[in-house]
mmCIF file of C-alpha atoms in Angstrom:
data_model
loop_
_atom_site.group_PDB
_atom_site.id
_atom_site.type_symbol
_atom_site.label_atom_id
_atom_site.label_comp_id
_atom_site.label_asym_id
_atom_site.label_seq_id
_atom_site.Cartn_x
_atom_site.Cartn_y
_atom_site.Cartn_z
ATOM 1 C CA MET A 8 81.233 -102.730 19.449
ATOM 2 C CA PRO A 9 80.635 -100.585 22.918
ATOM 3 C CA THR A 10 80.776 -102.838 25.992
ATOM 4 C CA ASP A 11 78.054 -103.320 28.414
ATOM 5 C CA ILE A 12 79.582 -102.611 31.683
ATOM 6 C CA LEU A 13 78.549 -102.445 35.490
ATOM 7 C CA ALA A 14 79.526 -98.906 37.106
ATOM 8 C CA ALA A 15 78.831 -97.064 40.337
ATOM 9 C CA VAL A 16 77.138 -93.836 39.026
ATOM 10 C CA GLN A 17 77.191 -90.675 41.063
ATOM 11 C CA ARG A 18 74.355 -88.802 40.094
ATOM 12 C CA THR A 19 73.880 -85.944 42.922
ATOM 13 C CA PRO A 20 76.407 -84.712 45.602
ATOM 14 C CA LYS A 21 76.866 -86.273 48.850
ATOM 15 C CA SER A 22 74.686 -89.253 48.121
ATOM 16 C CA PRO A 23 75.550 -92.846 47.801
ATOM 17 C CA ALA A 24 76.507 -94.013 44.353
ATOM 18 C CA ALA A 25 74.221 -96.588 42.478
ATOM 19 C CA LEU A 26 75.268 -99.583 40.380
ATOM 20 C CA GLU A 27 73.906 -99.368 36.837
ATOM 21 C CA ARG A 28 74.552 -100.917 33.358
ATOM 22 C CA LEU A 29 76.208 -98.493 31.089
ATOM 23 C CA SER A 30 77.681 -98.704 27.499
ATOM 24 C CA LEU A 31 81.503 -97.988 27.349
ATOM 25 C CA GLU A 32 82.997 -96.946 24.029
ATOM 26 C CA ASP A 33 85.522 -98.890 22.165
ATOM 27 C CA PRO A 34 89.084 -97.500 22.841
ATOM 28 C CA ARG A 35 90.538 -94.689 20.362
ATOM 29 C CA GLY A 36 93.768 -95.073 18.848
ATOM 30 C CA ASP A 37 95.752 -94.129 21.839
ATOM 31 C CA GLU A 38 93.596 -95.795 24.426
ATOM 32 C CA VAL A 39 93.166 -99.512 25.940
ATOM 33 C CA LEU A 40 90.243 -101.097 27.270
ATOM 34 C CA VAL A 41 90.854 -102.628 30.882
ATOM 35 C CA ARG A 42 88.692 -104.994 32.775
ATOM 36 C CA ILE A 43 88.956 -103.961 36.369
ATOM 37 C CA VAL A 44 89.997 -106.528 38.977
ATOM 38 C CA GLY A 45 90.525 -104.202 41.997
ATOM 39 C CA VAL A 46 89.938 -100.661 42.839
ATOM 40 C CA GLY A 47 90.905 -98.728 45.967
ATOM 41 C CA VAL A 48 88.731 -96.292 47.774
ATOM 42 C CA CYS A 49 90.613 -92.862 48.231
ATOM 43 C CA HIS A 50 89.771 -89.925 50.294
ATOM 44 C CA THR A 51 89.668 -87.900 47.160
ATOM 45 C CA ASP A 52 86.743 -90.072 45.835
ATOM 46 C CA MET A 53 84.625 -88.624 48.779
ATOM 47 C CA VAL A 54 85.815 -84.887 48.013
ATOM 48 C CA MET A 55 84.565 -85.269 44.396
ATOM 49 C CA ARG A 56 81.606 -86.960 45.512
ATOM 50 C CA ASP A 57 80.881 -84.008 47.668
ATOM 51 C CA ALA A 58 81.164 -81.580 44.938
ATOM 52 C CA LEU A 59 84.247 -79.868 46.660
ATOM 53 C CA LEU A 60 86.242 -80.425 43.331
ATOM 54 C CA PRO A 61 85.054 -79.407 39.816
ATOM 55 C CA VAL A 62 83.741 -82.905 38.700
ATOM 56 C CA PRO A 63 80.669 -82.637 36.769
ATOM 57 C CA MET A 64 77.781 -85.101 37.321
ATOM 58 C CA PRO A 65 76.474 -87.786 36.646
ATOM 59 C CA VAL A 66 79.941 -89.320 36.695
ATOM 60 C CA VAL A 67 81.748 -92.660 37.503
ATOM 61 C CA LEU A 68 84.616 -92.010 40.070
ATOM 62 C CA GLY A 69 87.325 -94.196 41.171
ATOM 63 C CA HIS A 70 91.104 -93.750 40.435
ATOM 64 C CA GLU A 71 92.911 -96.377 41.974
ATOM 65 C CA GLY A 72 92.097 -99.269 39.470
ATOM 66 C CA SER A 73 94.084 -102.489 38.274
ATOM 67 C CA GLY A 74 93.030 -104.819 35.759
ATOM 68 C CA VAL A 75 93.642 -106.792 32.586
ATOM 69 C CA VAL A 76 93.853 -105.425 29.008
ATOM 70 C CA GLU A 77 91.140 -106.582 26.807
ATOM 71 C CA ALA A 78 91.524 -104.356 23.727
ATOM 72 C CA VAL A 79 94.305 -101.745 22.679
ATOM 73 C CA GLY A 80 93.856 -99.043 20.133
ATOM 74 C CA SER A 81 95.557 -98.987 16.860
ATOM 75 C CA GLU A 82 98.443 -96.650 18.013
ATOM 76 C CA VAL A 83 99.315 -98.695 21.292
ATOM 77 C CA ARG A 84 102.426 -100.575 20.588
ATOM 78 C CA ASP A 85 103.574 -101.519 24.120
ATOM 79 C CA LEU A 86 100.521 -103.069 25.507
ATOM 80 C CA ALA A 87 98.638 -106.218 24.375
ATOM 81 C CA VAL A 88 95.393 -108.289 25.158
ATOM 82 C CA GLY A 89 96.339 -110.147 28.424
ATOM 83 C CA ASP A 90 98.672 -107.724 29.842
ATOM 84 C CA HIS A 91 98.088 -106.698 33.670
ATOM 85 C CA VAL A 92 98.164 -103.053 34.390
ATOM 86 C CA VAL A 93 97.997 -100.610 37.247
ATOM 87 C CA LEU A 94 96.038 -97.309 36.340
ATOM 88 C CA SER A 95 97.353 -94.012 37.517
ATOM 89 C CA PHE A 96 96.431 -90.160 36.908
ATOM 90 C CA ALA A 97 96.177 -88.704 33.516
ATOM 91 C CA SER A 98 98.752 -86.127 31.836
ATOM 92 C CA CYS A 99 99.133 -84.695 28.533
ATOM 93 C CA GLY A 100 102.616 -85.771 27.569
ATOM 94 C CA GLY A 101 103.474 -82.510 25.675
ATOM 95 C CA CYS A 102 104.070 -79.772 28.321
ATOM 96 C CA GLY A 103 107.336 -79.025 29.917
ATOM 97 C CA ALA A 104 106.397 -81.036 33.115
ATOM 98 C CA CYS A 105 105.723 -84.028 31.241
ATOM 99 C CA HIS A 106 108.843 -83.591 29.404
ATOM 100 C CA ASP A 107 110.755 -83.544 32.465
ATOM 101 C CA HIS A 108 109.305 -86.798 33.443
ATOM 102 C CA ALA A 109 106.979 -84.709 36.361
ATOM 103 C CA PRO A 110 103.440 -85.619 35.247
ATOM 104 C CA ALA A 111 101.975 -84.803 38.481
ATOM 105 C CA TYR A 112 102.654 -81.147 37.379
ATOM 106 C CA CYS A 113 101.322 -81.553 33.961
ATOM 107 C CA GLU A 114 100.058 -78.175 32.599
ATOM 108 C CA ALA A 115 96.526 -79.774 31.887
ATOM 109 C CA TRP A 116 96.438 -81.828 35.118
ATOM 110 C CA VAL A 117 93.199 -80.201 36.335
ATOM 111 C CA PRO A 118 91.079 -80.607 33.137
ATOM 112 C CA LEU A 119 92.327 -84.128 32.515
ATOM 113 C CA ASN A 120 91.746 -85.504 35.844
ATOM 114 C CA PHE A 121 88.918 -83.358 37.203
ATOM 115 C CA PHE A 122 86.527 -82.514 34.287
ATOM 116 C CA GLY A 123 85.055 -85.666 33.529
ATOM 117 C CA GLY A 124 86.065 -86.555 29.952
ATOM 118 C CA ARG A 125 88.998 -86.918 27.646
ATOM 119 C CA GLY A 126 91.159 -84.011 26.744
ATOM 120 C CA ASP A 127 88.538 -83.098 23.958
ATOM 121 C CA GLY A 128 85.759 -83.032 26.333
ATOM 122 C CA SER A 129 84.283 -86.126 25.329
ATOM 123 C CA THR A 130 82.756 -89.012 27.582
ATOM 124 C CA ALA A 131 83.053 -92.557 27.042
ATOM 125 C CA LEU A 132 80.007 -93.618 28.770
ATOM 126 C CA THR A 133 76.238 -93.435 28.162
ATOM 127 C CA ASP A 134 73.349 -95.037 30.535
ATOM 128 C CA ALA A 135 70.289 -97.107 29.529
ATOM 129 C CA ALA A 136 68.432 -94.194 28.418
ATOM 130 C CA GLY A 137 71.167 -93.085 26.073
ATOM 131 C CA GLN A 138 72.484 -90.018 28.336
ATOM 132 C CA ALA A 139 76.075 -89.171 28.884
ATOM 133 C CA VAL A 140 77.603 -90.178 31.780
ATOM 134 C CA HIS A 141 81.197 -88.649 32.338
ATOM 135 C CA SER A 142 84.062 -90.639 32.531
ATOM 136 C CA HIS A 143 87.851 -90.366 32.651
ATOM 137 C CA VAL A 144 88.009 -89.137 36.183
ATOM 138 C CA PHE A 145 91.880 -89.357 36.885
ATOM 139 C CA GLY A 146 91.894 -90.658 33.447
ATOM 140 C CA GLN A 147 89.978 -93.744 34.306
ATOM 141 C CA SER A 148 86.762 -93.832 36.440
ATOM 142 C CA SER A 149 87.424 -97.235 37.847
ATOM 143 C CA PHE A 150 84.347 -97.847 39.966
ATOM 144 C CA ALA A 151 83.493 -99.944 37.151
ATOM 145 C CA SER A 152 83.719 -103.263 35.545
ATOM 146 C CA HIS A 153 85.702 -101.958 32.503
ATOM 147 C CA VAL A 154 87.263 -98.923 31.542
ATOM 148 C CA VAL A 155 88.931 -97.105 28.829
ATOM 149 C CA VAL A 156 92.169 -95.214 29.470
ATOM 150 C CA ASN A 157 94.984 -93.584 27.546
ATOM 151 C CA ARG A 158 98.113 -95.476 27.131
ATOM 152 C CA ARG A 159 99.915 -92.958 29.282
ATOM 153 C CA ASN A 160 98.116 -93.854 32.538
ATOM 154 C CA ALA A 161 98.510 -97.632 32.415
ATOM 155 C CA VAL A 162 101.469 -99.238 33.829
ATOM 156 C CA LYS A 163 102.302 -102.797 32.843
ATOM 157 C CA VAL A 164 103.090 -105.161 35.962
ATOM 158 C CA ASP A 165 104.099 -108.766 36.075
ATOM 159 C CA LYS A 166 101.415 -111.265 35.933
ATOM 160 C CA ASP A 167 102.425 -113.221 39.302
ATOM 161 C CA LEU A 168 101.640 -110.123 41.394
ATOM 162 C CA PRO A 169 98.196 -110.048 43.307
ATOM 163 C CA LEU A 170 96.611 -107.846 40.792
ATOM 164 C CA GLU A 171 93.552 -107.040 42.739
ATOM 165 C CA LEU A 172 95.793 -105.539 45.791
ATOM 166 C CA LEU A 173 97.728 -103.248 43.412
ATOM 167 C CA GLY A 174 95.284 -100.365 42.534
ATOM 168 C CA PRO A 175 96.190 -98.160 45.476
ATOM 169 C CA LEU A 176 99.865 -97.894 44.091
ATOM 170 C CA GLY A 177 98.254 -95.553 41.383
ATOM 171 C CA CYS A 178 97.326 -92.809 43.857
ATOM 172 C CA GLY A 179 97.266 -92.935 47.701
ATOM 173 C CA ILE A 180 100.128 -95.068 48.138
ATOM 174 C CA GLN A 181 102.537 -93.503 45.763
ATOM 175 C CA THR A 182 101.438 -89.926 47.118
ATOM 176 C CA GLY A 183 102.923 -90.856 50.495
ATOM 177 C CA ALA A 184 105.878 -92.837 49.433
ATOM 178 C CA GLY A 185 106.702 -90.414 46.775
ATOM 179 C CA ALA A 186 106.435 -87.579 48.987
ATOM 180 C CA VAL A 187 109.334 -89.036 50.763
ATOM 181 C CA LEU A 188 111.247 -90.522 48.049
ATOM 182 C CA ASN A 189 110.884 -88.046 45.141
ATOM 183 C CA ALA A 190 109.681 -84.719 46.494
ATOM 184 C CA LEU A 191 111.718 -84.569 49.760
ATOM 185 C CA LYS A 192 114.486 -86.834 48.791
ATOM 186 C CA VAL A 193 114.785 -87.839 52.556
ATOM 187 C CA ARG A 194 118.517 -88.325 53.505
ATOM 188 C CA ALA A 195 119.815 -91.505 55.221
ATOM 189 C CA GLY A 196 120.226 -90.571 58.989
ATOM 190 C CA SER A 197 117.667 -87.698 59.070
ATOM 191 C CA SER A 198 114.483 -87.223 61.015
ATOM 192 C CA VAL A 199 110.910 -87.281 59.623
ATOM 193 C CA ALA A 200 107.538 -86.680 61.021
ATOM 194 C CA VAL A 201 104.563 -87.713 59.513
ATOM 195 C CA ILE A 202 101.130 -86.144 60.430
ATOM 196 C CA GLY A 203 98.278 -88.446 59.779
ATOM 197 C CA ALA A 204 98.770 -92.189 59.855
ATOM 198 C CA GLY A 205 96.179 -93.135 57.098
ATOM 199 C CA ALA A 206 97.082 -94.856 53.838
ATOM 200 C CA VAL A 207 99.013 -91.757 52.767
ATOM 201 C CA GLY A 208 100.855 -91.392 55.758
ATOM 202 C CA LEU A 209 101.645 -94.860 56.537
ATOM 203 C CA SER A 210 103.219 -95.146 53.074
ATOM 204 C CA ALA A 211 105.156 -92.154 53.912
ATOM 205 C CA VAL A 212 106.461 -94.058 57.262
ATOM 206 C CA MET A 213 107.427 -97.069 55.161
ATOM 207 C CA ALA A 214 109.314 -94.892 52.754
ATOM 208 C CA ALA A 215 111.221 -93.003 55.217
ATOM 209 C CA GLN A 216 112.423 -96.529 56.592
ATOM 210 C CA ILE A 217 113.513 -97.509 53.020
ATOM 211 C CA ALA A 218 115.388 -94.015 52.629
ATOM 212 C CA GLY A 219 117.221 -95.034 55.911
ATOM 213 C CA ALA A 220 115.901 -92.205 57.958
ATOM 214 C CA SER A 221 117.034 -92.760 61.722
ATOM 215 C CA VAL A 222 114.294 -90.987 63.367
ATOM 216 C CA ILE A 223 110.858 -91.647 62.014
ATOM 217 C CA VAL A 224 107.816 -90.162 63.962
ATOM 218 C CA ALA A 225 103.967 -90.905 63.194
ATOM 219 C CA LEU A 226 101.305 -88.733 64.575
ATOM 220 C CA ASP A 227 97.666 -89.539 64.504
ATOM 221 C CA ILE A 228 94.441 -89.288 67.029
ATOM 222 C CA ASN A 229 93.817 -92.926 66.424
ATOM 223 C CA PRO A 230 95.601 -95.064 68.830
ATOM 224 C CA ALA A 231 95.302 -98.331 66.647
ATOM 225 C CA ARG A 232 97.038 -96.292 63.925
ATOM 226 C CA VAL A 233 99.508 -95.101 66.062
ATOM 227 C CA ASP A 234 100.141 -98.550 67.111
ATOM 228 C CA LEU A 235 100.687 -99.812 63.506
ATOM 229 C CA ALA A 236 102.731 -96.793 62.311
ATOM 230 C CA ARG A 237 105.272 -98.664 65.117
ATOM 231 C CA GLU A 238 104.882 -101.861 63.360
ATOM 232 C CA LEU A 239 105.546 -100.478 60.043
ATOM 233 C CA GLY A 240 108.649 -98.809 60.537
ATOM 234 C CA ALA A 241 108.281 -95.590 62.787
ATOM 235 C CA THR A 242 110.919 -95.313 65.859
ATOM 236 C CA HIS A 243 108.144 -93.257 67.586
ATOM 237 C CA ALA A 244 104.465 -92.838 67.314
ATOM 238 C CA PHE A 245 102.482 -90.207 69.308
ATOM 239 C CA LEU A 246 98.964 -89.253 69.619
ATOM 240 C CA ALA A 247 99.103 -86.034 67.891
ATOM 241 C CA ASP A 248 96.498 -84.153 70.097
ATOM 242 C CA ARG A 249 98.267 -84.925 73.358
ATOM 243 C CA ALA A 250 101.230 -82.255 72.694
ATOM 244 C CA GLY A 251 102.338 -79.654 70.169
ATOM 245 C CA MET A 252 104.603 -80.313 67.309
ATOM 246 C CA THR A 253 107.646 -78.873 68.957
ATOM 247 C CA ALA A 254 106.924 -81.319 71.939
ATOM 248 C CA HIS A 255 106.598 -83.956 69.880
ATOM 249 C CA ALA A 256 110.037 -83.275 68.279
ATOM 250 C CA ALA A 257 111.562 -83.105 71.891
ATOM 251 C CA ALA A 258 109.996 -86.366 72.781
ATOM 252 C CA ALA A 259 111.738 -87.786 69.858
ATOM 253 C CA GLY A 260 115.243 -86.619 70.601
ATOM 254 C CA ARG A 261 114.965 -83.681 68.136
ATOM 255 C CA PRO A 262 114.748 -80.745 70.137
ATOM 256 C CA ALA A 263 115.996 -78.641 67.263
ATOM 257 C CA GLY A 264 113.172 -79.833 65.079
ATOM 258 C CA PHE A 265 112.715 -82.304 62.338
ATOM 259 C CA ASP A 266 114.612 -82.417 58.915
ATOM 260 C CA TYR A 267 111.312 -83.233 57.198
ATOM 261 C CA ILE A 268 107.542 -83.034 58.125
ATOM 262 C CA VAL A 269 104.794 -84.690 55.886
ATOM 263 C CA ASP A 270 101.322 -83.305 56.366
ATOM 264 C CA THR A 271 98.502 -85.732 54.929
ATOM 265 C CA THR A 272 95.743 -84.026 56.831
ATOM 266 C CA GLY A 273 95.115 -81.248 54.491
ATOM 267 C CA ILE A 274 94.294 -79.167 57.544
ATOM 268 C CA ALA A 275 96.176 -75.590 56.993
ATOM 269 C CA SER A 276 96.168 -74.994 60.965
ATOM 270 C CA VAL A 277 97.758 -78.105 61.364
ATOM 271 C CA CYS A 278 100.592 -77.312 58.975
ATOM 272 C CA ASN A 279 101.038 -73.716 60.289
ATOM 273 C CA ALA A 280 101.665 -75.353 63.817
ATOM 274 C CA ALA A 281 104.106 -77.634 62.215
ATOM 275 C CA ILE A 282 106.321 -74.923 60.656
ATOM 276 C CA PRO A 283 108.134 -74.151 64.247
ATOM 277 C CA ALA A 284 108.980 -77.659 64.543
ATOM 278 C CA LEU A 285 111.355 -77.769 61.262
ATOM 279 C CA ALA A 286 115.107 -77.880 61.989
ATOM 280 C CA ASN A 287 117.354 -75.463 60.009
ATOM 281 C CA ARG A 288 117.257 -76.459 56.350
ATOM 282 C CA GLY A 289 114.034 -78.342 57.238
ATOM 283 C CA GLU A 290 111.083 -78.959 54.764
ATOM 284 C CA LEU A 291 107.373 -79.307 55.479
ATOM 285 C CA ALA A 292 105.549 -81.335 52.419
ATOM 286 C CA LEU A 293 101.855 -80.299 51.935
ATOM 287 C CA VAL A 294 100.357 -83.766 50.705
ATOM 288 C CA GLY A 295 96.733 -83.546 51.829
ATOM 289 C CA ALA A 296 93.665 -82.284 50.197
ATOM 290 C CA TYR A 297 93.421 -78.688 51.355
ATOM 291 C CA ALA A 298 90.433 -76.435 51.114
ATOM 292 C CA PRO A 299 90.553 -73.754 48.428
ATOM 293 C CA GLY A 300 91.533 -70.516 50.050
ATOM 294 C CA ALA A 301 92.892 -72.065 53.025
ATOM 295 C CA ASP A 302 96.096 -70.027 54.036
ATOM 296 C CA ILE A 303 99.678 -71.505 55.052
ATOM 297 C CA ALA A 304 101.285 -68.781 57.183
ATOM 298 C CA ALA A 305 104.730 -68.780 58.564
ATOM 299 C CA ASP A 306 107.038 -66.257 60.464
ATOM 300 C CA ALA A 307 109.060 -64.635 57.174
ATOM 301 C CA THR A 308 112.046 -64.628 59.577
ATOM 302 C CA LEU A 309 111.973 -68.338 60.699
ATOM 303 C CA LEU A 310 111.548 -69.387 57.165
ATOM 304 C CA MET A 311 114.632 -67.238 55.867
ATOM 305 C CA SER A 312 117.138 -67.401 58.744
ATOM 306 C CA GLY A 313 116.913 -71.496 58.808
ATOM 307 C CA GLY A 314 116.636 -72.059 55.129
ATOM 308 C CA ARG A 315 113.390 -73.571 55.854
ATOM 309 C CA VAL A 316 111.203 -74.835 52.839
ATOM 310 C CA VAL A 317 107.440 -75.348 52.387
ATOM 311 C CA ARG A 318 106.564 -77.500 49.641
ATOM 312 C CA GLY A 319 103.526 -78.412 47.633
ATOM 313 C CA VAL A 320 103.413 -82.098 46.510
ATOM 314 C CA VAL A 321 100.975 -83.884 44.056
ATOM 315 C CA GLU A 322 100.687 -87.438 43.678
ATOM 316 C CA GLY A 323 104.230 -88.052 45.374
ATOM 317 C CA SER A 324 106.045 -85.942 42.533
ATOM 318 C CA ALA A 325 105.995 -89.309 40.853
ATOM 319 C CA ASP A 326 106.176 -90.500 37.518
ATOM 320 C CA PRO A 327 103.917 -93.565 37.772
ATOM 321 C CA ALA A 328 105.559 -95.297 34.824
ATOM 322 C CA THR A 329 108.750 -95.620 36.942
ATOM 323 C CA PHE A 330 107.731 -95.201 40.340
ATOM 324 C CA ILE A 331 105.093 -97.924 40.572
ATOM 325 C CA PRO A 332 107.640 -100.659 39.458
ATOM 326 C CA GLU A 333 109.973 -99.153 42.047
ATOM 327 C CA LEU A 334 107.320 -99.492 44.949
ATOM 328 C CA ILE A 335 106.585 -103.130 43.854
ATOM 329 C CA ALA A 336 110.190 -104.053 43.825
ATOM 330 C CA HIS A 337 110.287 -102.701 47.465
ATOM 331 C CA TYR A 338 107.232 -104.788 48.239
ATOM 332 C CA ARG A 339 108.679 -107.934 46.798
ATOM 333 C CA ALA A 340 111.719 -107.447 48.952
ATOM 334 C CA GLY A 341 109.636 -107.079 52.127
ATOM 335 C CA ASN A 342 110.436 -103.371 52.735
ATOM 336 C CA PHE A 343 106.969 -101.997 51.884
ATOM 337 C CA PRO A 344 104.264 -104.037 53.062
ATOM 338 C CA PHE A 345 101.350 -101.851 51.801
ATOM 339 C CA ASP A 346 99.107 -104.910 51.963
ATOM 340 C CA ARG A 347 98.725 -104.393 55.509
ATOM 341 C CA LEU A 348 96.746 -101.402 55.013
ATOM 342 C CA VAL A 349 94.121 -103.028 52.824
ATOM 343 C CA ARG A 350 90.716 -104.709 53.394
ATOM 344 C CA PHE A 351 88.780 -106.206 50.472
ATOM 345 C CA PHE A 352 85.089 -105.458 49.864
ATOM 346 C CA GLU A 353 83.156 -106.729 47.040
ATOM 347 C CA PHE A 354 81.888 -104.415 44.251
ATOM 348 C CA ALA A 355 78.438 -104.595 45.548
ATOM 349 C CA ASP A 356 79.581 -103.434 48.748
ATOM 350 C CA ILE A 357 80.830 -100.195 47.605
ATOM 351 C CA THR A 358 78.545 -97.981 49.865
ATOM 352 C CA ALA A 359 79.793 -99.962 52.944
ATOM 353 C CA ALA A 360 83.400 -99.862 51.746
ATOM 354 C CA ILE A 361 83.369 -95.975 51.418
ATOM 355 C CA GLU A 362 81.665 -95.583 54.708
ATOM 356 C CA ALA A 363 84.403 -97.991 56.348
ATOM 357 C CA GLY A 364 87.201 -95.658 54.835
ATOM 358 C CA GLU A 365 85.438 -92.535 55.641
ATOM 359 C CA GLY A 366 84.777 -93.605 59.362
ATOM 360 C CA GLY A 367 88.257 -94.583 59.786
ATOM 361 C CA ARG A 368 87.532 -98.128 60.509
ATOM 362 C CA VAL A 369 89.566 -99.356 57.617
ATOM 363 C CA ILE A 370 92.672 -97.576 56.320
ATOM 364 C CA LYS A 371 92.483 -98.647 52.707
ATOM 365 C CA PRO A 372 89.267 -100.316 51.299
ATOM 366 C CA VAL A 373 89.969 -102.029 48.177
ATOM 367 C CA LEU A 374 86.991 -103.236 45.765
ATOM 368 C CA ARG A 375 87.170 -106.504 44.151
ATOM 369 C CA LEU A 376 85.460 -106.845 40.877
ATOM 370 C CA PRO A 377 83.603 -110.111 39.865
#
């Protein structure tokens, strides 16, 4: 029987979502039904809300969910009712990238995560009038009391963990940490600069400390975030707009440039200004949400002569099935205190939570479900 759920429905672009009662289909053979306990609010939710990505409406957004399994499909063997899970992005499981344990680069990534339905185009949601509402955004649409998700994007976690805290591991937190640990594979003793000290950037700072970087520079225009970056492991933290990137490198004792730079701003001009601050063999990771058509430009001789690399990174180049447990292990050990980024809001206060995140007053808003 379909499940009656409460969800935040986005019916028109750039408007607040409204809480509505919807009907949720039973899980198919390869799906599970999850009761959501907590869900993070991510900048990408705002990008989708504003129709800057190809997400159809009406739709339920949300893609950093965590919760409890309430039903499993007939083909699911490794999850059971009562299991605690963190939800991450969707992938097909059959392409070359998925076979290489690189599902963030799945050949079907865009349709599976942004087209508002399952791989076959179907939606799991209908409203009180019997009209379809798009589901499965990032494979989940977790601004809701319940979701059905494919088994592939549910990661089982231990029941002694604070489940309502863990949802952001499925996107924003793993994006920043994974950029450092998976994509760049930061070397011990190296230097790392992180542009932007939001949830993604501060996760990168913490991951750089885990990797053993000797110089970790955080850059932001918000003084409070600059201060927090120092507390979370940055050896240097500067107001980004007080100097250029090469000057910041010199101030951090790296006049020849940084070994690694992580951009979380999504602003192409910021990236272009950062490239001259790369050391020989340095790498720049493009982690932000960049506007379509934005140009990354660099002097070809500068790139070639120093062996410099500009690298695109999706979801921290993570395989959530293995990387989320890795991050949890670091959290348990006290080396990855991502809980310091989180402020909880009740689900009914979703509009206030989004405004707090969008306005920069809260680094990572997380909605608690009743």
